[in-house]
Amino acid sequence: MSIAYFNGDYLPLDQVRISPLDRGFLFGDSVYEVIPSYAGEFFLLPEHLERLARSLEAIRIPNPFAPAEWTALLTDLLVRNADPATPDLGVYLQVTRGVAPRDHAFPADARPTVLAMASPIRPLPEAVRVEGVAAVTAEDCRWERCDIKATTLLANVLNRQEAMERGAVEAVLLRDGKLTEGAASNVFVVLDGRVITPPLDASVLPGVTRWRVLELARELGYPVEERGVSADELARAGEIWLTSSTREILPVTRLDDHAVGAGLPGPVWQAVHAAYQAAKPGAQVRTPMQSGGSA
Ligand code: PDD
């Protein structure tokens, strides 16, 4: 049984008890992070903690910990869950506004609930590296503050479920004819040799993986653009990628039952994926078969 952190204690996950009056449960009044670790070391932890601070500020929950305290708490969690059989762990972390009698307006004196738990990041199946994955397009019907990493994810859940039922791994969302992001990922396209992703505004989450991938693509010398992508551009992209902390960079080779480019993971993905693998902690001891991860 994995060990969780819950409001100051470390205990087996199945012993954590959340109050029915917790506002995270009642209203989805909470924010979260998913932070990857490789070989016992966090990857891009300061960036995740910065985004957590921004999400908390945006919904006016006081941040319960300073970055150094978060780092100590989460590192302790990793140590307690260390298992050589699953060296790569994703930490899910959630902060709710706390427990109070049900009322939509903020309670006067609730203390934030803090939960963190770890689960294995499984290696990317060989078939995905060789063949890529399928995605479908769907209408983005989420709220207008998708830049906040809120747990209020019903639209994302329905979009992802629709994708699964259509034989795909992700729904690629369009709003007013423009690409926003995936149900649980950011989206990149490669068009005429340029690496393009929608700009950061309230319609997309500022993904930590997105940020690192942009940096790596620039370092590799690809022209990079953060700009709007039309449905038409998406349909004729030579490559499409999905980025997220647990699935890293997934190459989409089928979109809505049409091949993307040549229908195989493309050369730009190969280069950026290799650079991403090399940037992860413990990369030098990882064999090619172990590289990559999936949710
Ligand atoms: N989701 N956009 C959305 C809507 C997401 O839910 C996620 C990640 C991302 C990518 O962000 P990052 O690169 O920081 O992981 C973009 C996580 C993994 C989840 O909900 O499980």
Coordinates of N, CA and C and ligand atoms in Angstrom, one line a residue, residues 32-36 48 51 92 142 146 148-150 153 156 160 170 173 181-187 203-211 243-248 276 295, ligand 1:
Y32 N -4.5 21.4 -7.9 CA -3.7 20.2 -7.8 C -2.4 20.3 -8.6
E33 N -1.5 19.4 -8.4 CA -0.3 19.3 -9.3 C -0.1 17.8 -9.5
V34 N 0.6 17.4 -10.6 CA 1.1 16.1 -10.8 C 2.6 16.3 -11.1
I35 N 3.5 15.7 -10.2 CA 4.9 16.0 -10.3 C 5.7 14.7 -10.6
P36 N 6.4 14.6 -11.7 CA 7.1 13.3 -11.9 C 8.4 13.3 -11.2
H48 N 6.8 23.2 -10.8 CA 5.5 22.8 -10.4 C 5.0 23.5 -9.1
R51 N 3.8 26.9 -10.1 CA 2.4 26.9 -10.7 C 1.4 26.7 -9.6
Y92 N 0.9 13.0 -6.9 CA -0.4 13.8 -7.1 C -0.5 14.6 -5.8
R142 N -15.0 23.8 -21.7 CA -14.6 24.0 -20.3 C -14.9 25.5 -20.0
C146 N -9.0 28.1 -17.7 CA -8.2 26.8 -17.8 C -6.7 27.0 -17.5
I148 N -5.8 27.9 -14.6 CA -5.8 27.5 -13.2 C -5.8 25.9 -13.1
K149 N -4.9 25.3 -12.4 CA -4.9 23.8 -12.3 C -5.9 23.4 -11.3
A150 N -7.2 23.6 -11.6 CA -8.3 23.3 -10.6 C -8.7 21.8 -10.8
L153 N -12.9 19.1 -13.0 CA -12.4 18.6 -14.3 C -13.5 17.9 -15.0
N156 N -13.2 17.9 -18.8 CA -12.0 17.1 -19.2 C -12.3 15.6 -19.1
R160 N -12.2 13.1 -22.3 CA -11.2 12.0 -22.3 C -12.0 10.7 -22.5
E170 N -6.6 10.5 -26.4 CA -6.8 11.9 -25.9 C -7.7 12.6 -26.8
L173 N -8.7 19.6 -28.1 CA -9.9 20.5 -28.0 C -9.8 21.7 -28.8
E181 N -6.0 22.9 -26.1 CA -5.1 21.9 -25.6 C -5.8 20.5 -25.6
G182 N -5.2 19.5 -24.9 CA -5.8 18.2 -24.8 C -6.6 18.2 -23.5
A183 N -7.4 17.1 -23.3 CA -8.2 17.0 -22.0 C -7.3 17.0 -20.8
A184 N -6.0 16.4 -21.0 CA -5.1 16.4 -19.8 C -3.7 16.6 -20.4
S185 N -3.5 17.4 -21.4 CA -2.2 17.6 -22.0 C -2.2 18.9 -22.8
N186 N -1.0 19.4 -23.0 CA -0.8 20.5 -24.0 C -0.5 19.9 -25.4
V187 N -0.8 20.7 -26.4 CA -0.7 20.1 -27.8 C 0.3 21.0 -28.6
S203 N -7.1 30.0 -21.8 CA -7.8 28.8 -22.4 C -6.8 27.6 -22.3
V204 N -5.6 27.8 -21.8 CA -4.7 26.6 -21.7 C -4.0 26.6 -20.4
L205 N -3.7 25.4 -19.9 CA -2.8 25.3 -18.7 C -1.4 25.6 -19.1
P206 N -0.7 26.4 -18.3 CA 0.7 26.6 -18.6 C 1.5 25.3 -18.2
G207 N 1.5 24.4 -19.0 CA 2.1 23.1 -18.7 C 3.6 23.2 -18.5
V208 N 4.1 22.5 -17.5 CA 5.5 22.5 -17.2 C 6.3 21.7 -18.3
T209 N 5.7 20.6 -18.7 CA 6.3 19.9 -19.8 C 6.3 20.7 -21.1
R210 N 5.3 21.4 -21.4 CA 5.2 22.4 -22.5 C 6.4 23.3 -22.5
W211 N 6.6 23.9 -21.3 CA 7.7 24.9 -21.1 C 9.0 24.2 -21.4
T243 N 1.8 16.8 -24.7 CA 2.8 16.8 -23.6 C 2.1 16.9 -22.2
S244 N 2.6 16.1 -21.3 CA 2.2 16.2 -19.9 C 3.2 15.5 -19.0
S245 N 3.2 15.8 -17.7 CA 4.2 15.3 -16.8 C 4.3 13.8 -16.7
T246 N 3.1 13.1 -16.8 CA 3.2 11.7 -16.7 C 3.3 11.0 -18.0
R247 N 2.9 11.6 -19.1 CA 3.0 10.9 -20.4 C 4.1 11.5 -21.2
E248 N 4.8 12.5 -20.7 CA 5.9 13.2 -21.4 C 5.5 13.7 -22.7
Y276 N 14.5 15.2 -24.3 CA 13.7 15.1 -23.1 C 14.2 14.0 -22.2
A295 N 0.7 7.5 -18.2 CA -0.2 7.7 -17.0 C -0.8 6.4 -16.6
Ligands
PDD1 N1 -2.5 17.0 -16.4 N2 -3.4 20.7 -19.8 C1 -4.2 20.0 -19.0 C2 -5.7 20.3 -19.1 C3 -3.7 19.1 -18.1 O1 -4.5 18.5 -17.3 C4 -2.3 18.8 -18.1 C5 -1.7 17.8 -17.1 C6 -1.4 19.5 -19.0 C7 0.0 19.3 -19.0 O2 0.7 20.0 -17.9 P1 2.0 19.4 -17.3 O3 3.0 19.4 -18.4 O4 2.4 20.5 -16.3 O5 1.8 18.1 -16.7 C8 -2.0 20.5 -19.8 C9 -2.1 16.1 -15.4 C10 -0.9 15.3 -15.7 C11 -3.2 15.4 -14.9 O6 -4.3 16.0 -14.8 O7 -3.1 14.2 -14.5

